Amino acid sequence: MEFQTRCVHTGVDKDSAYNSCITPIYPSSTFAWDDLKTNRGYDYTRSGNPTRRALEENLAALEGGIDCRATSTGMSAILTAMQIFKPGDHIIAGHDIYGGTYRLFADVLSQQGYRFSFVNMSDPTNVDKAVTAETKGVWLETPSNPLLNIVDLQAVCGIAKSHGLTTVADNTFLSPYLQRPFESGVDVVIHSTTKYLNGHSDVVGGAVITRHQEHADRISYIVNAMGLACSPFDAWLVLRGVKTLGPRMEAHQRGAMAVAQMLFEHPHVDRVYYPGLKSHPGHDLAKRQQRGFGAMLSFDVKGSRANAEKVLYALKLFQLAESLGGVESLVEYPETMSHASMTLEARREAGISERTIRVSVGIEHPDDLVADMRQALEV
Ligand SMILES: *Cc1c(COP(=O)(O)O)cnc(C)c1O
C-alpha cells in the first residue's frame, strides 16, 4: 500500500462486534480473563490497550518499523528511547537539538550518570571526533530548531555503525511523510505526536518506533515498567489526525514555500532559513534526503529587537505561540520563548539573534499567509 493509504487504513479495522468504520476508544483500565491462563490480548491498560495498539500499528507502518510504543508526550518518548542506554554510557547529540531534549540530557540524565557530548552535526566528522571508548549512541535531529540546519543521516549512521553505536533520530519536524530515517540506517525513531502526526494542536503525545527486535522488546518493557504510555483517548485523537497527514503536509509545504519566497525578496528581511530555498546551505542535502522541505522556517528581520517585536505584534493570522505542526500558523520568538532556557552565549553560538522569528506555517491559503506576513513587515 502507498503511504497515504496506510495513513487511512492501518489500525482501523478493530471492531468485530459492530464493524464500526473507525477504531473505537476503549477506556477500560482492565480486561476480564476467560480463564486463569487466557485473556483476549489485553489485561491492563498501562501494559496495553486496543486503541493505543491501533495507533502503534499505524505509526510503525508509516515509519517502516517493526513495532511502536505510543507515549504520553514527546519527552516521555525520548526518555523511553534513552533507556536503551545505561548510566555510564556516552551519547553524542547535535548542539542545536530541541530545547527540552537538551534539558533532559544536560540537566536530568547527566545527573543520573549518562554522559553527553553536543557537537555540530552539520559536519559529520565532528561525530567521529567525539567518539570515546564509552560511546554507545548518537542522537540525531534534522532539520534542527530553529535555524533548520540539515544533518546528513546516511553519513552520520555510517560513522555510528563503524563504531558499533546505536542511532536514534527525532523525526518530529518532518513526519514520516517527508523523511523516513530508517531508510538512511537509523536504528530507532521518536516523535512528538503533538506536532504534525496529530496536527490539530489538541493533544500532547509521543511515539518510539523500532526496527530491531531487541529494541522493540526493551522499549515495550520500559513503557510498561515506567508507566509512560498515552491514554486511550489521546491515542484515538492522534489516530484520527494521522489519517490526513499526507494532504496536510502538502498544504503546509505549499504555504511555507510561498511565505519563504516572499520573505527572501522582502527589503525588511535580512535572512531566511528554509531548506526549500536554493540559498540555504543544506538545500541539496535536504533535496536528497527528504521528500519535501517541510513547513518550519525562521527569518531575521533587519534592524533591532524592536523591529522583530513590531512584526510579531502586527501579524493577525499567525498566532504568537510555541509549538508547531498544527493546521493553524504560529510565530514565536526563540530569544524569549522556545530557546529561553539556553544561555545567551549558547543562543548566539547557535546563530539565534534578537531579530530571529520562527514560523510554523499552517494549512491556510498561501495568499492569505503571504499577505498577512507582508503587511506585518510593512508596519
Ligand atoms: C515538541 C518537540 C519535542 C517534545 O515533545 P512534547 O510532546 O512537547 O513532549 C521533542 N522534539 C521535538 C523536535 C519537538 O518539536
Coordinates of C-alpha atoms and ligand atoms in Angstrom, one line a residue:
M1 CA 0.0 0.0 0.0
E2 CA 1.1 3.5 -0.7
F3 CA 1.9 5.8 2.2
Q4 CA -1.3 7.8 2.2
T5 CA -3.4 4.6 2.0
R6 CA -1.5 3.3 5.1
C7 CA -2.3 6.5 6.9
V8 CA -6.0 5.9 6.4
H9 CA -6.3 2.1 6.7
T10 CA -3.7 0.9 9.2
G11 CA -5.0 0.2 12.7
V12 CA -8.7 0.9 12.0
D13 CA -10.5 -2.4 11.4
K14 CA -10.8 -3.2 15.2
D15 CA -14.5 -3.6 16.0
S16 CA -15.7 -7.1 15.3
A17 CA -18.8 -6.6 17.5
Y18 CA -20.4 -3.8 15.3
N19 CA -18.0 -3.4 12.4
S20 CA -17.5 0.3 13.1
C21 CA -15.5 2.0 10.3
I22 CA -13.3 3.8 12.8
T23 CA -11.4 2.4 15.7
P24 CA -13.4 2.7 19.0
I25 CA -12.0 4.2 22.2
Y26 CA -11.5 1.5 24.8
P27 CA -11.1 3.5 28.0
S28 CA -11.3 0.3 30.2
S29 CA -8.4 0.2 32.6
T30 CA -8.7 -3.6 32.9
F31 CA -9.8 -6.5 30.8
A32 CA -11.5 -9.7 32.0
W33 CA -9.8 -13.1 31.6
D34 CA -11.7 -16.1 30.1
D35 CA -9.9 -18.4 32.5
L36 CA -6.7 -18.4 34.6
K37 CA -4.4 -18.6 31.5
T38 CA -6.4 -16.9 28.8
N39 CA -7.2 -13.2 28.0
R40 CA -8.2 -11.6 24.7
G41 CA -4.8 -10.0 24.2
Y42 CA -5.1 -7.2 26.8
D43 CA -5.1 -7.4 30.6
Y44 CA -4.4 -3.8 31.9
T45 CA -4.2 -0.5 30.1
R46 CA -0.8 0.6 31.3
S47 CA 0.6 -2.6 29.7
G48 CA -1.5 -2.5 26.5
N49 CA -4.8 -1.1 25.2
P50 CA -6.6 -1.8 21.9
T51 CA -7.0 1.9 20.9
R52 CA -3.4 2.7 21.7
R53 CA -2.3 -0.5 19.9
A54 CA -4.2 0.6 16.8
L55 CA -2.2 3.9 16.7
E56 CA 1.1 2.0 17.3
E57 CA 0.4 -0.3 14.3
N58 CA -0.3 2.7 12.2
L59 CA 2.8 4.7 13.2
A60 CA 5.1 1.6 12.8
A61 CA 3.7 1.1 9.3
L62 CA 4.3 4.8 8.4
E63 CA 7.9 4.8 9.5
G64 CA 8.6 1.3 8.2
G65 CA 9.5 -0.2 11.6
I66 CA 8.6 -3.5 13.2
D67 CA 7.0 -2.0 16.3
C68 CA 6.0 1.2 18.0
R69 CA 5.0 2.3 21.5
A70 CA 2.8 5.4 21.9
T71 CA 3.7 7.5 25.0
S72 CA 2.2 10.4 27.0
T73 CA 4.4 13.1 25.5
G74 CA 7.3 13.6 23.1
M75 CA 9.6 14.0 26.1
S76 CA 8.4 10.6 27.5
A77 CA 9.2 9.0 24.1
I78 CA 12.7 10.5 24.4
L79 CA 13.1 9.3 28.0
T80 CA 11.9 5.8 26.9
A81 CA 14.3 5.6 23.9
M82 CA 17.2 6.7 26.2
Q83 CA 16.6 3.5 28.3
I84 CA 18.3 1.6 25.5
F85 CA 21.4 3.0 27.1
K86 CA 22.6 2.9 30.8
P87 CA 24.3 5.2 33.3
G88 CA 28.0 5.5 32.3
D89 CA 27.2 5.4 28.6
H90 CA 28.3 8.3 26.5
I91 CA 25.9 9.7 23.9
I92 CA 26.8 12.2 21.1
A93 CA 24.0 14.6 20.3
G94 CA 23.6 17.6 18.0
H95 CA 24.4 21.0 19.5
D96 CA 21.1 22.5 18.2
I97 CA 18.6 19.8 19.3
Y98 CA 15.2 20.6 20.7
G99 CA 15.5 22.6 23.9
G100 CA 13.5 20.1 26.0
T101 CA 15.8 17.3 24.9
Y102 CA 18.8 19.3 25.7
R103 CA 17.5 20.0 29.2
L104 CA 16.7 16.3 29.7
F105 CA 20.2 15.3 28.6
A106 CA 22.2 18.1 30.2
D107 CA 20.3 18.6 33.5
V108 CA 18.5 15.3 34.3
L109 CA 20.1 12.3 32.7
S110 CA 23.6 13.8 33.2
Q111 CA 22.8 13.8 37.0
Q112 CA 22.0 10.1 36.7
G113 CA 25.4 9.1 35.2
Y114 CA 24.7 9.3 31.5
R115 CA 27.4 11.4 29.6
F116 CA 26.8 13.6 26.6
S117 CA 28.8 15.5 24.0
F118 CA 26.9 18.1 22.0
V119 CA 28.5 18.6 18.6
N120 CA 27.8 20.5 15.3
M121 CA 26.5 17.6 13.2
S122 CA 26.3 19.8 10.0
D123 CA 29.8 18.4 9.7
P124 CA 29.5 14.6 10.3
T125 CA 33.2 14.2 11.0
N126 CA 32.5 16.0 14.3
V127 CA 30.7 12.9 15.4
D128 CA 33.7 10.7 14.6
K129 CA 35.9 13.0 16.6
A130 CA 33.6 12.9 19.6
V131 CA 33.6 9.0 19.9
T132 CA 35.2 7.6 23.1
A133 CA 35.6 4.1 24.5
E134 CA 32.3 4.7 26.4
T135 CA 30.3 6.0 23.5
K136 CA 27.2 3.9 22.9
G137 CA 24.8 6.1 20.9
V138 CA 24.2 9.0 18.6
W139 CA 21.1 11.3 19.0
L140 CA 20.0 12.9 15.7
E141 CA 17.6 15.6 14.8
T142 CA 17.2 17.1 11.3
P143 CA 16.2 19.7 10.3
S144 CA 17.3 21.5 13.5
N145 CA 15.4 24.0 15.5
P146 CA 15.1 27.0 15.0
L147 CA 17.6 27.5 12.1
L148 CA 16.7 24.4 10.0
N149 CA 20.3 23.1 9.7
I150 CA 20.3 19.7 7.9
V151 CA 22.2 16.7 9.2
D152 CA 23.4 14.0 6.7
L153 CA 21.6 11.0 8.2
Q154 CA 23.4 8.4 6.0
A155 CA 26.9 9.9 6.7
V156 CA 26.3 10.0 10.5
C157 CA 24.8 6.5 10.5
G158 CA 27.8 5.2 8.6
I159 CA 30.2 6.7 11.2
A160 CA 28.0 5.3 14.0
K161 CA 27.9 1.8 12.5
S162 CA 31.7 1.8 12.1
H163 CA 31.9 2.3 15.9
G164 CA 29.1 -0.1 16.8
L165 CA 26.8 2.7 18.1
T166 CA 23.0 2.8 18.2
T167 CA 21.4 5.8 16.4
V168 CA 18.2 7.4 17.4
A169 CA 16.5 10.1 15.3
D170 CA 13.8 12.6 16.4
N171 CA 11.7 12.9 13.2
T172 CA 9.2 15.3 14.6
F173 CA 9.9 18.3 12.3
L174 CA 9.2 16.4 9.0
S175 CA 7.0 13.4 9.9
P176 CA 7.3 10.1 8.1
Y177 CA 5.5 11.6 5.1
L178 CA 8.6 13.7 4.3
Q179 CA 11.5 11.8 5.9
R180 CA 12.0 8.1 6.9
P181 CA 15.2 7.9 8.9
F182 CA 15.2 4.0 8.9
E183 CA 16.0 4.2 5.1
S184 CA 19.2 6.0 6.0
G185 CA 20.2 3.4 8.5
V186 CA 18.8 4.9 11.8
D187 CA 18.0 2.3 14.4
V188 CA 15.2 4.0 16.5
V189 CA 12.9 6.9 15.5
I190 CA 11.0 9.0 18.0
H191 CA 8.2 11.6 17.5
S192 CA 6.4 14.2 19.4
T193 CA 3.0 13.3 18.0
T194 CA 1.9 16.6 19.5
K195 CA 3.1 18.2 16.2
Y196 CA 2.4 17.0 12.6
L197 CA 1.3 13.5 13.3
N198 CA -1.7 14.7 15.3
G199 CA -1.7 18.0 13.5
H200 CA -4.5 19.8 15.3
S201 CA -2.9 21.3 18.4
D202 CA -5.3 19.4 20.7
V203 CA -3.2 16.6 22.3
V204 CA 0.3 16.1 23.6
G205 CA 1.8 12.7 22.9
G206 CA 4.9 10.8 21.7
A207 CA 6.0 7.6 19.9
V208 CA 9.0 5.3 19.8
I209 CA 9.4 3.2 16.6
T210 CA 11.9 0.4 16.4
R211 CA 13.2 -1.8 13.6
H212 CA 15.3 -4.4 15.6
Q213 CA 13.6 -7.0 17.8
E214 CA 15.9 -6.4 20.8
H215 CA 15.0 -2.6 20.8
A216 CA 11.3 -3.4 20.4
D217 CA 11.4 -5.7 23.4
R218 CA 13.3 -3.2 25.5
I219 CA 11.0 -0.3 24.6
S220 CA 7.8 -2.3 25.3
Y221 CA 9.2 -3.4 28.6
I222 CA 10.2 0.1 29.7
V223 CA 6.9 1.8 28.7
N224 CA 5.1 -0.7 30.9
A225 CA 7.6 -0.7 33.7
M226 CA 8.0 3.1 33.9
G227 CA 4.3 3.8 33.1
L228 CA 4.9 6.1 30.2
A229 CA 2.1 5.1 27.8
C230 CA -0.5 7.5 26.5
S231 CA -4.2 7.4 27.3
P232 CA -6.7 5.6 25.0
F233 CA -8.4 8.9 24.3
D234 CA -5.1 10.7 23.3
A235 CA -4.2 7.7 21.1
W236 CA -7.6 7.9 19.4
L237 CA -7.1 11.6 18.7
V238 CA -3.7 11.0 17.1
L239 CA -5.0 8.1 15.1
R240 CA -7.8 10.5 13.8
G241 CA -5.2 13.2 13.0
V242 CA -2.7 11.0 11.2
K243 CA -5.3 9.9 8.6
T244 CA -4.9 13.3 6.9
L245 CA -1.1 13.6 7.3
G246 CA -0.3 13.4 3.6
P247 CA -2.7 16.1 2.4
R248 CA -1.9 18.3 5.4
M249 CA 1.9 18.1 4.8
E250 CA 1.3 19.0 1.1
A251 CA -0.7 22.1 2.1
H252 CA 1.8 23.0 4.9
Q253 CA 4.6 22.9 2.4
R254 CA 2.8 25.0 -0.3
G255 CA 2.3 27.7 2.3
A256 CA 5.8 27.5 3.7
M257 CA 7.4 27.9 0.2
A258 CA 5.2 30.9 -0.6
V259 CA 6.0 32.6 2.7
A260 CA 9.7 31.8 2.4
Q261 CA 10.0 33.2 -1.1
M262 CA 8.2 36.4 -0.2
L263 CA 10.4 36.8 2.9
F264 CA 13.5 36.2 0.8
E265 CA 12.7 39.0 -1.5
H266 CA 11.4 41.4 1.1
P267 CA 13.6 44.5 1.8
H268 CA 13.0 44.4 5.6
V269 CA 14.2 40.8 5.9
D270 CA 17.9 40.1 6.4
R271 CA 18.0 36.3 6.2
V272 CA 15.6 33.4 5.7
Y273 CA 16.2 29.9 7.0
Y274 CA 14.2 27.5 4.9
P275 CA 15.8 24.4 3.3
G276 CA 13.5 24.8 0.3
L277 CA 15.4 28.0 -0.8
K278 CA 18.4 27.4 -3.0
S279 CA 20.3 29.9 -0.8
H280 CA 20.0 27.5 2.2
P281 CA 23.3 25.7 2.9
G282 CA 21.5 22.4 3.4
H283 CA 19.3 22.7 0.3
D284 CA 20.9 20.0 -1.8
L285 CA 21.2 17.6 1.1
A286 CA 17.6 18.2 2.1
K287 CA 16.5 17.5 -1.5
R288 CA 18.3 14.2 -1.5
Q289 CA 17.3 13.1 2.0
Q290 CA 13.8 14.4 2.4
R291 CA 10.7 14.0 0.2
G292 CA 9.9 17.7 0.8
F293 CA 11.2 20.7 2.6
G294 CA 8.6 20.8 5.4
A295 CA 6.8 23.9 6.8
M296 CA 9.1 25.2 9.6
L297 CA 11.1 28.3 8.8
S298 CA 12.8 31.1 10.5
F299 CA 13.9 34.6 9.5
D300 CA 15.9 37.6 10.8
V301 CA 14.3 41.0 10.3
K302 CA 16.5 43.9 9.6
G303 CA 17.2 46.4 12.4
S304 CA 16.8 45.7 16.0
R305 CA 14.7 43.6 18.5
A306 CA 12.1 46.4 18.3
N307 CA 11.6 45.7 14.6
A308 CA 11.1 41.9 15.3
E309 CA 8.6 42.8 18.1
K310 CA 6.6 45.0 15.7
V311 CA 6.3 42.2 13.2
L312 CA 5.2 39.7 15.8
Y313 CA 2.5 42.0 17.2
A314 CA 1.3 43.1 13.8
L315 CA 0.6 39.6 12.5
K316 CA -3.1 38.7 12.5
L317 CA -3.3 35.1 11.1
F318 CA -0.1 33.9 12.7
Q319 CA -0.7 33.5 16.4
L320 CA 2.1 34.2 18.9
A321 CA 2.6 30.8 20.4
E322 CA 5.2 28.0 20.9
S323 CA 4.7 24.5 19.4
L324 CA 4.4 23.7 15.7
G325 CA 2.8 21.3 13.2
G326 CA -0.8 22.3 13.7
V327 CA -3.2 23.4 11.0
E328 CA -3.0 27.0 12.2
S329 CA 0.0 29.1 11.5
L330 CA 2.1 30.2 14.5
V331 CA 5.0 32.5 15.1
E332 CA 7.3 32.6 18.1
Y333 CA 10.4 34.4 19.3
P334 CA 13.2 32.0 20.2
E335 CA 15.0 34.6 22.2
T336 CA 12.4 34.7 25.0
M337 CA 10.2 31.7 24.2
S338 CA 11.3 28.3 22.7
H339 CA 15.1 28.8 23.4
A340 CA 14.9 30.9 26.5
S341 CA 16.4 28.0 28.6
M342 CA 19.6 28.3 26.6
T343 CA 22.3 30.7 27.8
L344 CA 22.7 33.9 25.8
E345 CA 26.1 32.8 24.6
A346 CA 24.7 29.4 23.5
R347 CA 21.9 31.1 21.6
R348 CA 24.4 33.4 19.8
E349 CA 26.7 30.5 19.1
A350 CA 23.7 28.6 17.6
G351 CA 23.0 31.6 15.4
I352 CA 19.8 32.8 17.1
S353 CA 19.7 36.6 17.4
E354 CA 17.3 39.2 18.8
R355 CA 15.9 39.6 15.3
T356 CA 15.1 35.9 14.7
I357 CA 11.5 34.9 14.3
R358 CA 10.4 31.2 13.9
V359 CA 7.3 30.3 11.9
S360 CA 5.2 27.1 11.8
V361 CA 3.3 27.5 8.6
G362 CA -0.3 26.1 8.8
I363 CA -2.6 25.0 6.1
E364 CA -4.4 28.3 5.5
H365 CA -4.4 29.6 1.9
P366 CA -0.9 30.7 1.0
D367 CA -2.1 34.0 -0.4
D368 CA -3.7 35.0 2.9
L369 CA -0.5 34.0 4.8
V370 CA 1.8 35.9 2.4
A371 CA -0.5 39.0 2.6
D372 CA -0.6 38.9 6.4
M373 CA 3.2 38.5 6.7
R374 CA 3.8 41.3 4.2
Q375 CA 1.5 43.8 6.0
A376 CA 3.2 43.0 9.3
L377 CA 6.7 43.6 7.8
E378 CA 5.5 46.9 6.4
V379 CA 4.1 48.2 9.7
Ligands
LIG1 C1 7.8 19.3 20.7 C2 9.1 18.5 20.5 C3 9.5 17.6 21.4 C4 8.8 17.3 22.7 O1 7.5 16.9 22.6 P1 6.3 17.1 23.7 O2 5.2 16.4 23.0 O3 6.2 18.6 23.8 O4 6.8 16.5 24.9 C5 10.6 16.8 21.1 N1 11.3 17.0 19.9 C6 10.9 18.0 19.0 C7 11.7 18.1 17.7 C8 9.8 18.7 19.3 O5 9.4 19.7 18.4

